[in-house]
Short mmCIF file of C-alpha atoms and ligand atoms in Angstrom, two decimals:
data_model
loop_
_atom_site.label_atom_id
_atom_site.label_comp_id
_atom_site.label_asym_id
_atom_site.label_seq_id
_atom_site.Cartn_x
_atom_site.Cartn_y
_atom_site.Cartn_z
CA MET B 141 11.60 33.37 -0.96
CA SER B 142 8.96 31.04 0.33
CA ILE B 143 8.29 27.88 -1.72
CA THR B 144 4.97 26.02 -1.76
CA ILE B 145 4.76 22.53 -3.26
CA LEU B 146 1.63 20.56 -4.16
CA GLY B 147 2.35 16.82 -3.88
CA ILE B 148 0.29 14.10 -5.58
CA GLU B 149 0.52 10.37 -4.79
CA SER B 150 -1.31 7.71 -6.81
CA SER B 151 1.07 4.73 -7.04
CA CYS B 152 -1.18 2.02 -5.62
CA ASP B 153 -4.63 2.20 -4.03
CA ASP B 154 -4.56 5.50 -2.13
CA THR B 155 -5.17 8.86 -3.82
CA SER B 156 -3.49 11.60 -1.85
CA ALA B 157 -2.62 15.30 -2.17
CA ALA B 158 -0.56 17.46 0.19
CA ILE B 159 0.71 21.02 0.48
CA ILE B 160 4.11 21.88 1.95
CA THR B 161 5.52 25.39 2.36
CA ASP B 162 9.27 25.62 3.08
CA GLY B 163 9.29 22.04 4.36
CA VAL B 164 6.34 22.56 6.70
CA LEU B 165 3.14 20.58 6.09
CA ARG B 166 -0.11 22.49 5.62
CA ALA B 167 -2.44 19.77 4.31
CA ASN B 168 -2.33 16.02 3.65
CA LEU B 169 -5.53 14.42 2.36
CA ILE B 170 -5.83 10.71 1.62
CA SER B 171 -8.72 8.94 -0.05
CA SER B 172 -8.40 5.18 0.48
CA GLN B 173 -10.07 2.76 -1.89
CA ASP B 174 -12.34 0.15 -0.32
CA VAL B 175 -13.28 -1.52 -3.62
CA HIS B 176 -10.35 -3.96 -3.40
CA ARG B 177 -11.29 -5.51 -0.06
CA GLN B 178 -13.73 -8.02 -1.55
CA TYR B 179 -11.02 -9.30 -3.94
CA GLY B 180 -8.34 -9.85 -1.30
CA GLY B 181 -5.83 -7.59 -3.05
CA VAL B 182 -5.53 -4.49 -5.21
CA VAL B 183 -7.23 -4.84 -8.61
CA PRO B 184 -5.19 -2.52 -10.90
CA GLU B 185 -8.03 -1.56 -13.26
CA LEU B 186 -10.34 -0.68 -10.37
CA ALA B 187 -7.52 1.28 -8.71
CA SER B 188 -6.96 3.53 -11.72
CA ARG B 189 -10.67 4.20 -12.09
CA ALA B 190 -10.94 5.12 -8.41
CA HIS B 191 -7.91 7.44 -8.72
CA GLN B 192 -9.65 9.17 -11.61
CA ALA B 193 -12.76 9.72 -9.53
CA ASN B 194 -10.82 10.83 -6.43
CA ILE B 195 -8.00 12.97 -7.71
CA ILE B 196 -9.83 16.26 -8.31
CA PRO B 197 -11.71 16.27 -4.96
CA VAL B 198 -8.53 15.30 -3.09
CA VAL B 199 -6.36 18.02 -4.67
CA ASP B 200 -9.17 20.52 -4.21
CA GLY B 201 -9.54 19.45 -0.58
CA ALA B 202 -5.82 19.86 0.08
CA LEU B 203 -5.84 23.42 -1.32
CA LYS B 204 -8.93 24.26 0.75
CA THR B 205 -7.40 22.77 3.92
CA ALA B 206 -4.26 24.83 3.41
CA GLY B 207 -6.46 27.85 2.69
CA ILE B 208 -4.76 28.68 -0.61
CA GLY B 209 -5.54 28.76 -4.31
CA ILE B 210 -3.60 27.18 -7.17
CA GLY B 211 -2.02 30.63 -7.76
CA GLU B 212 0.02 30.22 -4.58
CA ILE B 213 1.59 26.91 -5.68
CA ASP B 214 5.19 27.10 -6.95
CA ALA B 215 5.56 23.56 -8.31
CA VAL B 216 3.65 20.28 -8.69
CA ALA B 217 5.37 17.13 -7.35
CA PHE B 218 4.04 13.71 -8.29
CA THR B 219 4.95 10.04 -7.89
CA GLN B 220 6.66 8.84 -11.07
CA GLY B 221 7.07 5.26 -9.79
CA PRO B 222 7.49 2.53 -8.79
CA GLY B 223 3.88 1.38 -8.63
CA LEU B 224 0.95 0.21 -10.73
CA MET B 225 1.22 1.63 -14.25
CA GLY B 226 -2.47 2.57 -14.57
CA SER B 227 -2.52 4.21 -11.13
CA LEU B 228 0.68 6.15 -11.76
CA LEU B 229 -0.64 7.29 -15.12
CA VAL B 230 -3.62 9.04 -13.52
CA GLY B 231 -1.40 11.03 -11.14
CA VAL B 232 1.26 11.86 -13.74
CA SER B 233 -1.31 12.97 -16.33
CA PHE B 234 -3.21 15.05 -13.82
CA ALA B 235 -0.01 16.72 -12.59
CA LYS B 236 0.99 17.51 -16.18
CA GLY B 237 -2.40 19.02 -16.99
CA LEU B 238 -2.40 21.12 -13.83
CA ALA B 239 1.18 22.28 -14.34
CA LEU B 240 0.63 23.14 -17.99
CA ALA B 241 -2.61 25.02 -17.38
CA ASN B 242 -1.05 27.10 -14.61
CA GLY B 243 2.47 27.55 -15.96
CA LEU B 244 4.04 25.60 -13.09
CA PRO B 245 7.20 23.45 -13.08
CA MET B 246 6.94 19.73 -12.27
CA LEU B 247 8.95 17.56 -9.90
CA ALA B 248 9.05 13.78 -10.50
CA VAL B 249 9.41 11.84 -7.25
CA ASN B 250 10.53 8.27 -6.62
CA HIS B 251 7.94 6.77 -4.26
CA LEU B 252 10.59 4.92 -2.21
CA GLN B 253 12.59 8.07 -1.74
CA GLY B 254 9.36 9.69 -0.58
CA HIS B 255 8.92 7.03 2.12
CA VAL B 256 12.46 7.70 3.38
CA LEU B 257 11.98 11.47 3.31
CA SER B 258 8.77 11.16 5.37
CA HIS B 259 11.20 11.64 8.27
CA PHE B 260 11.90 15.15 6.98
CA ILE B 261 8.26 16.32 7.05
CA ARG B 262 7.90 19.03 9.67
CA GLU B 263 4.56 19.98 11.17
CA THR B 264 5.91 23.16 12.79
CA HIS B 265 8.74 25.50 11.76
CA ASN B 266 11.00 24.59 14.65
CA ALA B 267 10.45 20.81 14.61
CA PRO B 268 13.88 19.08 14.47
CA LEU B 269 15.06 17.15 11.41
CA PRO B 270 16.72 13.73 11.88
CA GLN B 271 20.47 13.64 12.42
CA LEU B 272 22.60 12.55 9.49
CA PRO B 273 23.89 10.16 8.30
CA LEU B 274 20.70 8.15 8.81
CA LEU B 275 20.27 4.44 8.20
CA CYS B 276 16.70 3.77 7.03
CA LEU B 277 14.96 0.41 6.90
CA LEU B 278 12.29 0.89 4.24
CA VAL B 279 9.57 -1.73 4.53
CA SER B 280 6.57 -1.34 2.23
CA GLY B 281 4.18 -3.64 0.40
CA GLY B 282 6.51 -4.13 -2.53
CA HIS B 283 9.99 -3.24 -1.20
CA THR B 284 12.37 -4.05 1.63
CA GLN B 285 15.51 -1.94 1.51
CA LEU B 286 18.34 -0.68 3.69
CA ILE B 287 19.34 2.86 2.73
CA VAL B 288 22.12 5.10 4.04
CA VAL B 289 20.90 8.71 3.86
CA ARG B 290 23.76 11.21 3.88
CA SER B 291 21.47 14.10 2.95
CA PRO B 292 18.00 14.38 1.39
CA HIS B 293 19.88 14.51 -1.94
CA ASP B 294 22.25 11.66 -1.26
CA MET B 295 20.89 8.17 -0.61
CA GLN B 296 22.73 4.89 -1.01
CA LEU B 297 20.95 1.56 -1.31
CA VAL B 298 23.05 -0.90 0.72
CA GLY B 299 20.74 -3.94 0.87
CA GLN B 300 17.39 -5.18 -0.39
CA THR B 301 15.19 -8.24 -0.72
CA ILE B 302 16.04 -10.72 -3.43
CA ASP B 303 12.44 -12.02 -3.60
CA ASP B 304 9.34 -11.05 -1.56
CA ALA B 305 9.06 -7.86 0.47
CA ALA B 306 8.29 -7.95 4.21
CA GLY B 307 4.86 -6.43 3.50
CA GLU B 308 4.19 -9.16 0.96
CA ALA B 309 5.05 -11.80 3.57
CA PHE B 310 2.45 -10.26 5.88
CA ASP B 311 -0.17 -9.91 3.12
CA LYS B 312 0.30 -13.35 1.52
CA CYS B 313 0.34 -15.27 4.81
CA ALA B 314 -2.73 -13.33 5.93
CA LYS B 315 -4.50 -14.27 2.71
CA VAL B 316 -3.96 -18.03 3.18
CA MET B 317 -5.33 -17.68 6.73
CA GLY B 318 -8.46 -16.10 5.23
CA LEU B 319 -7.78 -12.68 6.78
CA PRO B 320 -8.89 -9.51 4.94
CA TYR B 321 -6.56 -7.37 2.78
CA PRO B 322 -4.22 -5.73 3.62
CA GLY B 323 -3.04 -8.42 6.01
CA GLY B 324 -0.31 -6.47 7.82
CA PRO B 325 -2.52 -4.44 10.18
CA VAL B 326 -4.76 -7.47 10.90
CA ILE B 327 -1.79 -9.68 11.79
CA ASP B 328 -0.41 -6.86 13.93
CA ARG B 329 -3.66 -6.78 15.95
CA LEU B 330 -4.05 -10.58 16.30
CA ALA B 331 -0.35 -11.03 17.15
CA GLN B 332 -0.83 -9.00 20.32
CA GLU B 333 -2.95 -11.83 21.78
CA GLY B 334 -0.69 -14.68 20.68
CA ASN B 335 2.51 -16.44 21.71
CA PRO B 336 5.42 -15.46 19.41
CA LYS B 337 7.26 -18.67 20.30
CA ALA B 338 4.37 -21.04 19.50
CA PHE B 339 5.67 -21.89 16.00
CA ASN B 340 9.10 -21.99 14.40
CA PHE B 341 9.31 -20.77 10.82
CA ALA B 342 12.32 -20.85 8.52
CA LYS B 343 14.74 -17.94 8.63
CA PRO B 344 16.86 -17.19 5.56
CA ALA B 345 20.64 -17.45 5.41
CA ILE B 346 21.45 -14.76 2.85
CA ALA B 347 24.91 -13.25 2.74
CA GLY B 348 25.57 -9.55 3.21
CA LEU B 349 22.82 -7.01 3.72
CA ASN B 350 20.21 -8.52 1.43
CA TYR B 351 16.91 -9.99 2.57
CA SER B 352 14.74 -12.93 1.54
CA PHE B 353 11.18 -13.69 2.64
CA SER B 354 10.04 -16.40 0.22
CA GLY B 355 11.45 -19.24 2.38
CA LEU B 356 9.49 -17.98 5.36
CA LYS B 357 6.34 -17.86 3.27
CA THR B 358 6.85 -21.46 2.10
CA SER B 359 7.59 -22.67 5.61
CA PHE B 360 4.41 -20.95 6.83
CA LEU B 361 2.37 -22.67 4.08
CA TYR B 362 3.86 -26.09 4.86
CA THR B 363 3.03 -25.71 8.55
CA LEU B 364 -0.59 -24.92 7.66
CA ARG B 365 -0.80 -27.82 5.20
CA ASP B 366 0.63 -30.38 7.64
CA GLN B 367 -1.48 -29.26 10.57
CA LEU B 368 -4.71 -28.94 8.56
CA ARG B 369 -4.49 -32.68 7.76
CA ASP B 370 -5.05 -33.54 11.41
CA ASN B 371 -7.20 -30.62 12.36
CA PRO B 372 -9.39 -28.86 9.79
CA ASN B 373 -9.90 -26.06 12.32
CA PHE B 374 -6.17 -25.57 12.83
CA ILE B 375 -6.06 -22.02 11.50
CA GLU B 376 -9.10 -20.90 13.46
CA ASP B 377 -7.79 -22.57 16.66
CA ASN B 378 -4.28 -21.09 16.35
CA LYS B 379 -4.86 -17.76 14.64
CA THR B 380 -3.29 -15.51 17.27
CA ASN B 381 -0.28 -17.81 17.79
CA LEU B 382 0.29 -18.10 14.04
CA CYS B 383 0.17 -14.32 13.67
CA ALA B 384 2.44 -13.71 16.67
CA SER B 385 5.03 -16.26 15.51
CA LEU B 386 4.98 -15.04 11.90
CA GLN B 387 5.34 -11.41 12.94
CA ALA B 388 8.17 -12.20 15.37
CA THR B 389 10.04 -14.06 12.61
CA ILE B 390 9.65 -11.19 10.13
CA ILE B 391 10.85 -8.69 12.75
CA ASP B 392 13.83 -10.87 13.64
CA ILE B 393 14.86 -11.16 9.97
CA LEU B 394 14.50 -7.39 9.49
CA LEU B 395 16.47 -6.43 12.60
CA ARG B 396 19.43 -8.74 12.08
CA LYS B 397 20.40 -7.03 8.85
CA LEU B 398 19.51 -3.61 10.20
CA GLN B 399 22.00 -4.15 13.02
CA ARG B 400 24.61 -5.49 10.63
CA ALA B 401 24.20 -2.46 8.33
CA SER B 402 24.55 -0.10 11.29
CA GLU B 403 27.83 -1.79 12.26
CA GLN B 404 29.14 -2.03 8.71
CA TYR B 405 28.48 1.62 7.85
CA GLY B 406 29.07 3.00 11.35
CA VAL B 407 25.69 4.75 11.35
CA THR B 408 23.81 4.97 14.65
CA ASN B 409 20.94 7.25 13.59
CA VAL B 410 18.39 4.63 12.60
CA ALA B 411 14.92 5.06 11.08
CA ILE B 412 12.15 2.83 9.75
CA ALA B 413 9.73 3.86 7.00
CA GLY B 414 6.98 2.46 4.75
CA GLY B 415 3.69 0.72 5.50
CA VAL B 416 5.21 -2.07 7.61
CA SER B 417 6.85 0.54 9.86
CA ALA B 418 3.34 0.98 11.30
CA ASN B 419 3.71 -2.48 12.85
CA SER B 420 3.57 -2.18 16.64
CA GLY B 421 5.87 -5.17 17.20
CA LEU B 422 8.50 -3.80 14.80
CA ARG B 423 8.34 -0.33 16.36
CA GLN B 424 8.83 -1.78 19.82
CA ALA B 425 11.64 -4.12 18.71
CA VAL B 426 13.56 -1.35 16.91
CA SER B 427 13.25 0.91 19.94
CA GLN B 428 14.51 -1.85 22.27
CA LEU B 429 17.40 -2.77 20.00
CA GLY B 430 18.24 0.93 19.64
CA GLU B 431 18.37 1.35 23.40
CA LYS B 432 20.72 -1.60 23.69
CA ARG B 433 22.99 -0.44 20.88
CA GLY B 434 22.95 3.27 21.72
CA TRP B 435 21.13 4.25 18.54
CA ASN B 436 19.12 7.38 17.87
CA VAL B 437 15.88 5.74 16.73
CA TYR B 438 13.38 7.56 14.50
CA LEU B 439 9.89 6.06 14.27
CA PRO B 440 7.62 7.84 11.78
CA PRO B 441 4.23 9.07 13.00
CA LEU B 442 1.66 6.43 11.92
CA ARG B 443 0.04 8.85 9.44
CA TYR B 444 3.28 8.94 7.40
CA THR B 445 3.96 5.19 7.35
CA THR B 446 1.50 4.10 4.66
CA ASP B 447 1.18 5.86 1.32
CA ASN B 448 0.59 9.62 1.54
CA ALA B 449 1.30 12.72 -0.54
CA ALA B 450 3.06 14.61 2.27
CA MET B 451 6.13 12.46 1.63
CA ILE B 452 5.91 13.18 -2.11
CA ALA B 453 5.60 16.92 -1.45
CA ILE B 454 8.65 16.95 0.87
CA ALA B 455 10.70 14.97 -1.66
CA GLY B 456 9.57 17.49 -4.30
CA TYR B 457 10.60 20.33 -2.01
CA TYR B 458 14.18 19.02 -1.87
CA LYS B 459 14.24 18.53 -5.66
CA HIS B 460 13.01 22.09 -6.08
CA GLN B 461 15.96 23.35 -4.01
CA ARG B 462 18.21 21.94 -6.70
CA ASN B 463 16.04 22.94 -9.65
CA GLU B 464 15.60 19.28 -10.58
CA PHE B 465 12.48 19.83 -12.66
CA ALA B 466 10.82 17.17 -14.83
CA PRO B 467 10.32 17.64 -18.58
CA LEU B 468 6.79 17.72 -19.96
CA ASN B 469 7.29 14.39 -21.72
CA ILE B 470 8.05 12.57 -18.46
CA ALA B 471 6.42 9.12 -18.26
CA PRO B 472 5.44 6.98 -15.27
CA GLN B 473 7.67 4.01 -14.48
CA ALA B 474 6.24 0.85 -12.92
CA ARG B 475 9.74 -0.21 -11.81
CA MET B 476 12.47 2.10 -10.68
CA GLU B 477 15.80 0.76 -9.57
CA ALA B 478 17.78 3.87 -8.65
CA LEU B 479 16.79 5.96 -5.66
CA LEU B 480 17.41 9.36 -7.20
O1 KG4 I 793 4.04 1.76 2.03
P1 KG4 I 793 2.72 1.13 1.77
O2 KG4 I 793 1.49 1.83 2.25
O3 KG4 I 793 2.51 0.84 0.25
C1 KG4 I 793 3.53 0.45 -0.60
O4 KG4 I 793 4.30 1.33 -1.04
O5 KG4 I 793 3.61 -0.77 -0.83
O6 KG4 I 793 2.80 -0.32 2.43
C2 KG4 I 793 1.73 -1.23 2.39
C3 KG4 I 793 2.13 -2.44 3.20
C4 KG4 I 793 1.15 -3.60 3.09
O7 KG4 I 793 1.89 -4.78 2.84
C5 KG4 I 793 0.50 -3.64 4.48
O8 KG4 I 793 0.08 -4.93 4.87
C6 KG4 I 793 1.64 -3.16 5.33
O9 KG4 I 793 2.21 -2.11 4.60
N1 KG4 I 793 1.22 -2.68 6.66
C7 KG4 I 793 1.52 -3.31 7.82
C8 KG4 I 793 0.90 -2.58 8.86
N2 KG4 I 793 0.24 -1.53 8.29
C9 KG4 I 793 0.44 -1.61 6.94
N3 KG4 I 793 2.26 -4.42 8.04
C10 KG4 I 793 2.40 -4.82 9.30
N4 KG4 I 793 1.82 -4.20 10.35
C11 KG4 I 793 1.08 -3.08 10.18
N5 KG4 I 793 0.52 -2.46 11.23
ZN1 ZN I 794 4.42 3.07 -0.38
#
């Protein structure tokens, strides 16, 4: 029997809907919110209002793109968390209403698990799935995690940041340089023109497989403060070098623990996922390291790196296989510790 899942993502500032039939993607629409740009970060209240305005056209658009009606949907998958409470609430409430009105079961998806499972989205029936076990470095705006994936139903968190996420390091450092939000893609672009060895920033010494990025952020701020005393144009004069050095430091921190996790768990199928996995320097560095270490490296297509509903629909598809349906009283969760 063929199974068609409608996926809905609304955890932060992108409203997205996707349709997946038997693991194969048929539509993935994303409406990004520009309202936050002028504030230099996501404004939660504005985000939920924009989700409310966008959600019906986006879901409608996904159904139209797939060429189906709501009658052909077997279950509604939605992001339960983690994310902004008000944003999540719009998606969860909409999914409930839709499911109730059409007699459909619901599937509650952990957003982080969705990012990992973006590697399982197929665009054609015979596209290959990644080999298992898979070690995934998940780098998003709010999370930095190392996850061993034994199957789409079996994920083990083996390391994570104890303070800031890698994406936060990009975004916060970009903000103090006066760059627009989100900072990651802007730093990525500017870094390509700069010298990654121009500045030395602090690297953490954290035991095991955990990460830390707050020391790097502080060291970046101190460099700016000290240099701005002598040269008020320091940031403007050194923008590309600052970006290149910051990005190289973040990548170095990320890869050290990734390599250690691969050795510790004996896993050589290695993937990256989440918004920061769009970073061109990180993609190149992981590929190079993988070549050296004999890894099977999986880089997600850019369209599945940042928030999208295709990853929520595929995660829902795997939950559906196990009949892991959500009760009607399910509530959004701003924080979610467990992966399943
Ligand atoms: O996964 P995502 O879209 O949302 C969360 O779940 O948080 O990740 C957003 C993060 C932001 O911090 C953004 O700056 C970062 O991904 N990002 C990048 C790039 N594209 C997006 N960071 C570095 N380089 C990029 N090209
Ligand atoms: Zn995300």
